[in-house]
mmCIF file of C-alpha atoms in Angstrom:
data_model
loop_
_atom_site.group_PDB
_atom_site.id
_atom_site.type_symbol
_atom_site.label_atom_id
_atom_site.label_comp_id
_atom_site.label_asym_id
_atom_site.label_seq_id
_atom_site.Cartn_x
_atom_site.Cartn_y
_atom_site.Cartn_z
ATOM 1 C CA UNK A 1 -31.398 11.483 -17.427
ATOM 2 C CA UNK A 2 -32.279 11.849 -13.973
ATOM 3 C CA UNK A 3 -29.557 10.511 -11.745
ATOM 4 C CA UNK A 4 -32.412 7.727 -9.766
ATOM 5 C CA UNK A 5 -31.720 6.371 -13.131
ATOM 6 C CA UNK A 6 -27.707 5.622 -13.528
ATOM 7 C CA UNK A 7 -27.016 1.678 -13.525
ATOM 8 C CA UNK A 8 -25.423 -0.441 -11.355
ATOM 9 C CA UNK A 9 -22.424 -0.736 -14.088
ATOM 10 C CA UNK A 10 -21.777 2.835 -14.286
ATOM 11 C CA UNK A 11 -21.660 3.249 -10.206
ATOM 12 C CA UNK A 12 -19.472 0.210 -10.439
ATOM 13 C CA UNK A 13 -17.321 1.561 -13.313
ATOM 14 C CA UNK A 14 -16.694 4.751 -11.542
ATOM 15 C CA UNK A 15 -15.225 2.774 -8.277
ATOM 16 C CA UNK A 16 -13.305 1.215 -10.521
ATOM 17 C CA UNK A 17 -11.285 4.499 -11.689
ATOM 18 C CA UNK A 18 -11.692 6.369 -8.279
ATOM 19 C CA UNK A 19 -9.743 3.549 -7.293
ATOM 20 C CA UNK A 20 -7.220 2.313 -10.169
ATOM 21 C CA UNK A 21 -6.651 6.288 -10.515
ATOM 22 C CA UNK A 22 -6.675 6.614 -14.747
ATOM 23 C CA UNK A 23 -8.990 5.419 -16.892
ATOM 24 C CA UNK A 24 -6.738 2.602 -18.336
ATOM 25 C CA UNK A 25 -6.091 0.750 -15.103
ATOM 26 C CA UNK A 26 -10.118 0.662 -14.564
ATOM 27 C CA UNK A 27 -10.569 -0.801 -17.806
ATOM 28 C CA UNK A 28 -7.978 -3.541 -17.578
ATOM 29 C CA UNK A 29 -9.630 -4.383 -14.489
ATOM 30 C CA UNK A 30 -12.889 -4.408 -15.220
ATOM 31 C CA UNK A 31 -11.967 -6.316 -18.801
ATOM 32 C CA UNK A 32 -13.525 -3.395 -20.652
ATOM 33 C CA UNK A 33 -12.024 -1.230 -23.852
ATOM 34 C CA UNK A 34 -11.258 2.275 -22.396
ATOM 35 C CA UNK A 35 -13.923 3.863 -24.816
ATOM 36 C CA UNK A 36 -16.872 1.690 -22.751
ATOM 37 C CA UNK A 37 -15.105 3.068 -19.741
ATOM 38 C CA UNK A 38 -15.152 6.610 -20.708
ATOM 39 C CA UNK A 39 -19.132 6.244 -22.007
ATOM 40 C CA UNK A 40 -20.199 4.640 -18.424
ATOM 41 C CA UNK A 41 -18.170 7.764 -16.698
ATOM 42 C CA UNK A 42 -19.868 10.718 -19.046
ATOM 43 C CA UNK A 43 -23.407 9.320 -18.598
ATOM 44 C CA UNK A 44 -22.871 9.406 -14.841
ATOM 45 C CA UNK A 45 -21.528 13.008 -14.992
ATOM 46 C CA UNK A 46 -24.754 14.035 -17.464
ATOM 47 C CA UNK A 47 -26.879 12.309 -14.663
ATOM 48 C CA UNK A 48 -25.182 13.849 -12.027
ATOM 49 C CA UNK A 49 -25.250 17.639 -13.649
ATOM 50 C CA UNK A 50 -21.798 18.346 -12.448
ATOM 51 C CA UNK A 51 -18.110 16.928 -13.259
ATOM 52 C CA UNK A 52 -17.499 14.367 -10.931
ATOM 53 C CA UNK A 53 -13.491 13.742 -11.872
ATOM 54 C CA UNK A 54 -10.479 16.296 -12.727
ATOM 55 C CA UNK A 55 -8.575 14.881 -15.673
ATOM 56 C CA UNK A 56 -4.951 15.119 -15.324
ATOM 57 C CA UNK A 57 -2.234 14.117 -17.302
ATOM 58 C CA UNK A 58 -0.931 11.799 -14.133
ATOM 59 C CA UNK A 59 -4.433 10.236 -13.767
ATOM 60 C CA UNK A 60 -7.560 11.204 -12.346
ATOM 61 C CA UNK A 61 -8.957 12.901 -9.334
ATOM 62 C CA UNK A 62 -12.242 13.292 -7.543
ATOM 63 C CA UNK A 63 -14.091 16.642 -7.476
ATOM 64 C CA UNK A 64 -16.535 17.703 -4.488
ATOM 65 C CA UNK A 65 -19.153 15.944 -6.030
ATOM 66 C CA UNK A 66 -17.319 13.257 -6.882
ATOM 67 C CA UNK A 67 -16.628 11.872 -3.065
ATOM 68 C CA UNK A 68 -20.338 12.023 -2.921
ATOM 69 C CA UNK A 69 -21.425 9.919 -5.301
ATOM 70 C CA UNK A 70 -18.334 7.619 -4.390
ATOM 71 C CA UNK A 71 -19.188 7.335 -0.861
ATOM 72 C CA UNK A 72 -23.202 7.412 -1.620
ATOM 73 C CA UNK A 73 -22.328 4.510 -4.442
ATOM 74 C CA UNK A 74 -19.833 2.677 -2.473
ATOM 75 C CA UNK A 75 -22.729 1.983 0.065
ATOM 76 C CA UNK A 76 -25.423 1.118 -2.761
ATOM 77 C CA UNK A 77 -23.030 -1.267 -4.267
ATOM 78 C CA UNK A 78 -21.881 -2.970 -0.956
ATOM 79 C CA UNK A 79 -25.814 -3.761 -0.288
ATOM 80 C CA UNK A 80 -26.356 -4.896 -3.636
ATOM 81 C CA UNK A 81 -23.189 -7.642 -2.891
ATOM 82 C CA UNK A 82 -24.555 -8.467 0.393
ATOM 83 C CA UNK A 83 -28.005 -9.123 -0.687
ATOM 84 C CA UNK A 84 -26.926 -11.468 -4.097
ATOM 85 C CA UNK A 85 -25.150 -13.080 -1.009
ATOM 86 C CA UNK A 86 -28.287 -14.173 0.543
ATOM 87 C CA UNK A 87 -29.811 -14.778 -2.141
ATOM 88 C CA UNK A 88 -27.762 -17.284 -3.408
ATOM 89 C CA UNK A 89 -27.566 -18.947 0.246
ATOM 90 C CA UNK A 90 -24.570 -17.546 1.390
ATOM 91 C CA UNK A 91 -23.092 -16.429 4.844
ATOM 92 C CA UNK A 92 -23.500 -13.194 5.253
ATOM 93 C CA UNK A 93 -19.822 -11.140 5.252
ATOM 94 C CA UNK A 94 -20.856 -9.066 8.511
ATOM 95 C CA UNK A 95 -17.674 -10.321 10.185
ATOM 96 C CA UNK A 96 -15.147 -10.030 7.279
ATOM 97 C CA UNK A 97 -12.126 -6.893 7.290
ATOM 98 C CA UNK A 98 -10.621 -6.226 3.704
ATOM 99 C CA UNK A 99 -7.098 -5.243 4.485
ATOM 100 C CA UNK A 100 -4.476 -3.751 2.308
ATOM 101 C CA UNK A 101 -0.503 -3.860 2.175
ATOM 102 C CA UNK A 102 2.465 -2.575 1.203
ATOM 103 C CA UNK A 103 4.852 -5.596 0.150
ATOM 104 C CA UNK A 104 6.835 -5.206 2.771
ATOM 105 C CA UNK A 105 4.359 -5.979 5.509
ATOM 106 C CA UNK A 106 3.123 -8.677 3.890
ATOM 107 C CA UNK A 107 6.744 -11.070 5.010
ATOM 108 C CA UNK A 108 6.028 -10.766 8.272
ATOM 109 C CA UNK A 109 3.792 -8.399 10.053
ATOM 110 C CA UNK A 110 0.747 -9.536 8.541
ATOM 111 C CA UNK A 111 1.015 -13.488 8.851
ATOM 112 C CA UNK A 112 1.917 -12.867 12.769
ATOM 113 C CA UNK A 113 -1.387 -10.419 13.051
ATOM 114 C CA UNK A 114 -3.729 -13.038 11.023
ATOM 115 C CA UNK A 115 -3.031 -15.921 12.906
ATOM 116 C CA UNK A 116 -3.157 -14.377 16.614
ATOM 117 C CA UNK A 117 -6.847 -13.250 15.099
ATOM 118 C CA UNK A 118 -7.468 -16.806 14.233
ATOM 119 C CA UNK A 119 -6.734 -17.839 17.669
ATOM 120 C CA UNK A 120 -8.724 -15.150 19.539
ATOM 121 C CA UNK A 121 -11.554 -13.957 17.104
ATOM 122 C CA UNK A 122 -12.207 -17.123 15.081
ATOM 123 C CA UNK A 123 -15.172 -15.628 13.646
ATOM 124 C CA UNK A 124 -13.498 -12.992 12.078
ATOM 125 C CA UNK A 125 -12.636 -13.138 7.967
ATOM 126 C CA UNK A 126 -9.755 -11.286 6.733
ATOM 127 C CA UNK A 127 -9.132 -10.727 3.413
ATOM 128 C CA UNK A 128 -5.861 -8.882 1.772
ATOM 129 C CA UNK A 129 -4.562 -7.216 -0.996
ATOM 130 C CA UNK A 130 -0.977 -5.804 -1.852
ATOM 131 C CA UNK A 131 -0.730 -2.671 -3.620
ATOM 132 C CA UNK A 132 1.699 0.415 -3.339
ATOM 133 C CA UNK A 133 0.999 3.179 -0.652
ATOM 134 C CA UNK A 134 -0.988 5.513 -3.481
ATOM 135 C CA UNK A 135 -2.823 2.421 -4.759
ATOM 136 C CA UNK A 136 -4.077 1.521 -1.540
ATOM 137 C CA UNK A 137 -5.075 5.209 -0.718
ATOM 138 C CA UNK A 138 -7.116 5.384 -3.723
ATOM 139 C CA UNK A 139 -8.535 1.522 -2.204
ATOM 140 C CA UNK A 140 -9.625 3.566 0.954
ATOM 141 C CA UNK A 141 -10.763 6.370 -0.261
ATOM 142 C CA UNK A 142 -12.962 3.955 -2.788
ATOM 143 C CA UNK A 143 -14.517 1.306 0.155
ATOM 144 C CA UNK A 144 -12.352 -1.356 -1.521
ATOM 145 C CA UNK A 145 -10.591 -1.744 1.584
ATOM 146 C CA UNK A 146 -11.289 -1.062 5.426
ATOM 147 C CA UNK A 147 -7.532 -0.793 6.818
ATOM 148 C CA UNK A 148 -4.166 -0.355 4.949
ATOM 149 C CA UNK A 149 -0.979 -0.554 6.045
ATOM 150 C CA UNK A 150 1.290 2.600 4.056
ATOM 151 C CA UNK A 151 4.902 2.929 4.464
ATOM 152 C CA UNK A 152 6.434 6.610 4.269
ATOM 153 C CA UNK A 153 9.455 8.479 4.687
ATOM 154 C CA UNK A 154 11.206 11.921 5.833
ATOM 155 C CA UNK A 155 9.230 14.509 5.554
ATOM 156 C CA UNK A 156 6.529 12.251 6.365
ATOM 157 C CA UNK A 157 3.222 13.707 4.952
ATOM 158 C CA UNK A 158 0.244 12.679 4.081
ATOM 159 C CA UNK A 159 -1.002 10.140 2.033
ATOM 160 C CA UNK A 160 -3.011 12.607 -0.188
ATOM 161 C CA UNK A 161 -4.520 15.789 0.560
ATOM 162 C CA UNK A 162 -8.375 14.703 0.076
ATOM 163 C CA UNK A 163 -10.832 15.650 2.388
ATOM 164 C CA UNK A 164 -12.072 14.547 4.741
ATOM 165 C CA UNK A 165 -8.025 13.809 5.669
ATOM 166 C CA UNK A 166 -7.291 9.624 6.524
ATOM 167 C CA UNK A 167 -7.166 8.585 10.098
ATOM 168 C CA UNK A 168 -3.500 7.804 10.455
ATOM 169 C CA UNK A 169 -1.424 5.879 13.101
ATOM 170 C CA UNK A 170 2.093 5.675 12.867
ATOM 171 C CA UNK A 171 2.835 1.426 14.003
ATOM 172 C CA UNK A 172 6.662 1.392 13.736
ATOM 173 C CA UNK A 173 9.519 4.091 12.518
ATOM 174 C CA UNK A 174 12.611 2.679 12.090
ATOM 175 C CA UNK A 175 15.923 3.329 10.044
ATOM 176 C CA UNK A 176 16.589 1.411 6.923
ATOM 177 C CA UNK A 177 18.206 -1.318 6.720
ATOM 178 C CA UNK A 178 21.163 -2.465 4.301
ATOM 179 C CA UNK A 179 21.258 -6.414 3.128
ATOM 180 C CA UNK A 180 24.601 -7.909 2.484
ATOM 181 C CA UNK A 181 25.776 -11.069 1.054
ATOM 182 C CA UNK A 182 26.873 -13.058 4.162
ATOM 183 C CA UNK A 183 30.476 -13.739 1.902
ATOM 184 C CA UNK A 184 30.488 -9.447 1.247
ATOM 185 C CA UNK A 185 34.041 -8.074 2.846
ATOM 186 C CA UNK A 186 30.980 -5.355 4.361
ATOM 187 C CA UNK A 187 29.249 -8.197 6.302
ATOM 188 C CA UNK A 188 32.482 -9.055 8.611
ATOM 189 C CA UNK A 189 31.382 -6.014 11.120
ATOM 190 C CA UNK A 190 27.933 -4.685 12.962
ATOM 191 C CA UNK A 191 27.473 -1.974 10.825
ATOM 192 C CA UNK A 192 28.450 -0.555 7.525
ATOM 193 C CA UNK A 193 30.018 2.914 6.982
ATOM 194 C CA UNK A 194 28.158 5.139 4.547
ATOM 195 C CA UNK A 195 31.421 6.073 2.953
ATOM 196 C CA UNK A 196 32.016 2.262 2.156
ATOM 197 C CA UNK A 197 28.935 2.400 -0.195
ATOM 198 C CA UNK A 198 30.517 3.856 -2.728
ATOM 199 C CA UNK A 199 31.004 2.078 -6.005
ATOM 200 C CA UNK A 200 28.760 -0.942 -4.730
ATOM 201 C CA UNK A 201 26.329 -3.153 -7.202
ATOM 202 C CA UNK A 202 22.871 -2.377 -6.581
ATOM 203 C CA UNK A 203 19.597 -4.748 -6.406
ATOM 204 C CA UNK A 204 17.099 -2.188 -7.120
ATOM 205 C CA UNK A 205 12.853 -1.669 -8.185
ATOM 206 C CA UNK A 206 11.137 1.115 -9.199
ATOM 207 C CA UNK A 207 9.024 3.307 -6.098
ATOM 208 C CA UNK A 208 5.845 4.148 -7.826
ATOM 209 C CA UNK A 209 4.915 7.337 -8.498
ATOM 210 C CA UNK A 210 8.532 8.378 -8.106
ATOM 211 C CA UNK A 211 11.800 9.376 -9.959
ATOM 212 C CA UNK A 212 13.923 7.244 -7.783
ATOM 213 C CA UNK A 213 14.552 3.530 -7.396
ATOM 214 C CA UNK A 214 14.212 1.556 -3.985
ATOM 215 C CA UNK A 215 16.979 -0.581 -3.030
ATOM 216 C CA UNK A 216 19.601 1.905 -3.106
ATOM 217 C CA UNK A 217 20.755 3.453 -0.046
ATOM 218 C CA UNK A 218 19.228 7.555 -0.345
ATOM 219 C CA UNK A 219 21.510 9.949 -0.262
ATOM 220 C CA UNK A 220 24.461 8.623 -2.526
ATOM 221 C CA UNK A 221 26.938 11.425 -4.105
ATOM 222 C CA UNK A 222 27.169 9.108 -7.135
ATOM 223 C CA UNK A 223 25.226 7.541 -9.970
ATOM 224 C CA UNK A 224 24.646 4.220 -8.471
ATOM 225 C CA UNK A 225 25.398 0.896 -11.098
ATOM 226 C CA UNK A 226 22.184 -0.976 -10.667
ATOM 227 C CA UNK A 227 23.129 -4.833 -11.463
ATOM 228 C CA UNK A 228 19.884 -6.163 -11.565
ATOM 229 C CA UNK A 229 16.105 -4.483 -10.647
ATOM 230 C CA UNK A 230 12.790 -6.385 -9.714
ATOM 231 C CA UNK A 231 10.188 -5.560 -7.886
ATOM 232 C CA UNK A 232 9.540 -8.355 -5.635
ATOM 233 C CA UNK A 233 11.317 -7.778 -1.684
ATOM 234 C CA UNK A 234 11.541 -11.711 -1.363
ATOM 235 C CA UNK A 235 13.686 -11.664 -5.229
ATOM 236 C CA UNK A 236 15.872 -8.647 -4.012
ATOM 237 C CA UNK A 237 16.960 -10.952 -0.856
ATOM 238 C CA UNK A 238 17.828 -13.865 -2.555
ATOM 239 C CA UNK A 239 19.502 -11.860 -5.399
ATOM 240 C CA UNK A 240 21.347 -10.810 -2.630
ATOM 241 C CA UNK A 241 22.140 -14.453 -0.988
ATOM 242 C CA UNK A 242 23.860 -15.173 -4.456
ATOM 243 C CA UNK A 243 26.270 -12.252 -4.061
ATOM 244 C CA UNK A 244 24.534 -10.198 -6.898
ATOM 245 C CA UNK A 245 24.751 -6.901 -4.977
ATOM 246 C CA UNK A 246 23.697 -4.431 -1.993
ATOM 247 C CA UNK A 247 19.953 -3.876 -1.313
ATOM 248 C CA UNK A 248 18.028 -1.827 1.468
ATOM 249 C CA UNK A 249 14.714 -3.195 3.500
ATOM 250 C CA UNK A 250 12.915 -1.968 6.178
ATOM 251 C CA UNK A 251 13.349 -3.280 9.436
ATOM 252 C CA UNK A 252 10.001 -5.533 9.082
ATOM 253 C CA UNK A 253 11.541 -7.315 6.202
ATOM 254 C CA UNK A 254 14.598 -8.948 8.553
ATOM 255 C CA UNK A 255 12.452 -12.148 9.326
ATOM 256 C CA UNK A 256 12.152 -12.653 5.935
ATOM 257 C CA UNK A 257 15.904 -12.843 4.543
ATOM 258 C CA UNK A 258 16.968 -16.148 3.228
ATOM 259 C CA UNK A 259 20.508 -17.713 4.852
ATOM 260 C CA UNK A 260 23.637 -16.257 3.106
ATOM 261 C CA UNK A 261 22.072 -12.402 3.859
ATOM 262 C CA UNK A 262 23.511 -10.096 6.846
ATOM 263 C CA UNK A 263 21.040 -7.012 7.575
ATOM 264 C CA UNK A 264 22.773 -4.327 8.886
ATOM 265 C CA UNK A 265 22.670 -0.713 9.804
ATOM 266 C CA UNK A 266 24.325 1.960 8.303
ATOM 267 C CA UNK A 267 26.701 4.480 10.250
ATOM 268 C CA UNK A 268 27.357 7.732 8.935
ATOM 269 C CA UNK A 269 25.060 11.025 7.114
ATOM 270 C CA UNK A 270 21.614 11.327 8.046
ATOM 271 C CA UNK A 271 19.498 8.428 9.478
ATOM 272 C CA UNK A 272 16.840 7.024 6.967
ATOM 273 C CA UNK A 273 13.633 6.427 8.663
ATOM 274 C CA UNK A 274 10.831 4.831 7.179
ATOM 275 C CA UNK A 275 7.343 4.604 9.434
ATOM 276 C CA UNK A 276 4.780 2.203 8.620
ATOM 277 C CA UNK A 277 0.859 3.575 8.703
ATOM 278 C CA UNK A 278 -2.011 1.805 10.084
ATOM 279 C CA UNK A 279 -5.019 3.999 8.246
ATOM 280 C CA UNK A 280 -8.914 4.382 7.566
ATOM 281 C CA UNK A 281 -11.264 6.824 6.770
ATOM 282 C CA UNK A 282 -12.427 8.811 8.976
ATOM 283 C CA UNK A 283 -15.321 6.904 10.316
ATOM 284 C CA UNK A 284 -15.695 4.851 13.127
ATOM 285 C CA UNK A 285 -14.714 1.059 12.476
ATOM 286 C CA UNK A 286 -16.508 -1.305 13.219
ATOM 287 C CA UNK A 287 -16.050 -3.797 16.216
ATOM 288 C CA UNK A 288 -14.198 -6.642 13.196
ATOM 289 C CA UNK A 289 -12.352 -3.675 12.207
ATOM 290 C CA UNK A 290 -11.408 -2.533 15.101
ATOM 291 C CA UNK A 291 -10.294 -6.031 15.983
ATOM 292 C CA UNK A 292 -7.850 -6.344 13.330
ATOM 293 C CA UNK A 293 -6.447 -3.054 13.547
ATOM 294 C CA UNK A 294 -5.729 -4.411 17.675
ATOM 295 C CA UNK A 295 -4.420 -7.354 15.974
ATOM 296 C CA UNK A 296 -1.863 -5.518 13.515
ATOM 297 C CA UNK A 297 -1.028 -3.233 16.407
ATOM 298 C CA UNK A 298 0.205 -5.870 18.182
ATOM 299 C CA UNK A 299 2.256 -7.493 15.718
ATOM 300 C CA UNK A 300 3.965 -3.993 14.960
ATOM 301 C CA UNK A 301 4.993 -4.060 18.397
ATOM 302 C CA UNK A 302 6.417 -7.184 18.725
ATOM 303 C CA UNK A 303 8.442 -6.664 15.500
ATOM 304 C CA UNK A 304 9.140 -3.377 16.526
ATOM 305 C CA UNK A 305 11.238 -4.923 19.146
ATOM 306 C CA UNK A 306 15.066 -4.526 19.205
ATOM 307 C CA UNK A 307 16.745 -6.636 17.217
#
């Protein structure tokens, strides 16, 4: 088959898994068995002469040709959106920015950035998604989204180590945060000793992609006892309003704790930083993206501001 001939579904279908990562996630998304999945994928690569994705046991990654077609397809399938658009009497979506976030952006940061661009670029449509850090990458990387926010820590690299590499800007760095019940003997003072975290209850979640939970402070010289574990930041607060245990957050997070929680930093060992990413590909934005990504500058300065 020559590849003028590959469908729309099978451009579509490979998005999907450049984006979800494995061939599972793609399917679940796209409501489809994994077989069907795996069919639209090998009659692209037949079409296409070449592999266009490295199988790996962790999931699934893009070959040379591979970005091609992705970026080549991600065009073809954005025209083919715009146009059923019009067709069907529509406004066109010229003006609209598809943003992604880490969860712990979303409390604050975001809200502040999406109503100042209400106020001063009405016309502007912003649409979000929350994912984790490598989720959103793969969103980039796919044309699924235009900006995402990423969070990071020590020794800060990269995202990924595609090419051509993401166009990163760092919006905050700040240390991590501990949240304490407001009744906690450890809330009575400014600050919390390292040392005193020993033999505390933890509220912890699992970091994707990672052997280690987040919640617990880094760095402990003991097997923490994890009392309870969810994922959601907003949970983890009010788990901790109830007295349930200890949890960390990033400084963006502190608007967002319920009453009954004291944030505080921690004295003692090596500062935890955590910086939070403003990235795109490499390309230039355009003037709506460029807008927002003003916008959710802005905001990262103001809650970058001392507390």
């Amino acid at each position: 088959m020559d590849f003028s001939d590959v469908s729309l579904t099978a451009l579509r279908v490979f998005r999907e898994v450049a984006e979800r990562g494995t061939f599972t996630a793609a399917a679940t998304a796209l409501g489809y068995t994994q077989s069907a999945v795996s069919r639209q994928i090998a009659s692209l690569e037949r079409a296409a002469g070449a592999e266009l994705l490295e199988r790996r046991r962790e999931g699934v990654r893009l070959t040379a040709a591979g970005h091609l077609v992705l970026r080549r397809a991600t065009t073809v399938l954005d025209q083919i959106d715009a146009t059923a658009r019009e067709l069907a009497g529509l406004p066109a979506q010229a003006g609209t920015v598809r943003v992604g976030w880490i969860p712990s952006a979303g409390a604050a940061l975001l809200p502040r950035a999406v109503t100042a661009l209400r106020r001063s670029h009405p016309a502007i449509t912003v649409t979000t998604r929350e994912g984790t850090t490598p989720a959103l990458v793969r969103a980039l990387r796919a044309g699924s989204v235009d900006l995402a926010l990423l969070a990071t820590a020590p020794p800060f690299r990269p995202p990924d180590t595609e090419s051509p590499p993401l166009t990163l800007q760092t919006l905050t760095e700040r240390s991590l945060r501990l949240a304490v019940p407001a009744a906690h003997p450890l809330a009575r003072g400014d600050f919390v000793d390292v040392a005193d975290l020993r033999g505390q209850r933890w509220i912890a979640g699992p970091s994707a992609g990672e052997d280690k939970l987040m919640g617990v402070w880094p760095g402990l010289d003991e097997r923490p006892e994890i009392a309870h574990t969810a994922r959601d930041w907003l949970a983890k607060l009010h788990l901790v309003a109830a007295g349930c245990g200890l949890t960390t957050v990033p400084v963006s997070l502190v608007p967002a704790a319920p009453p009954g929680v004291r944030v505080l930093p921690v004295r003692g060992g090596p500062q935890e930083q955590r910086r939070l990413l403003l990235a795109h590909l490499p390309a230039r934005l355009t003037e709506a993206a460029s807008r927002v990504a003003d916008a959710l500058r802005t905001a990262a300065l103001d809650a970058d501001a001392p507390l």
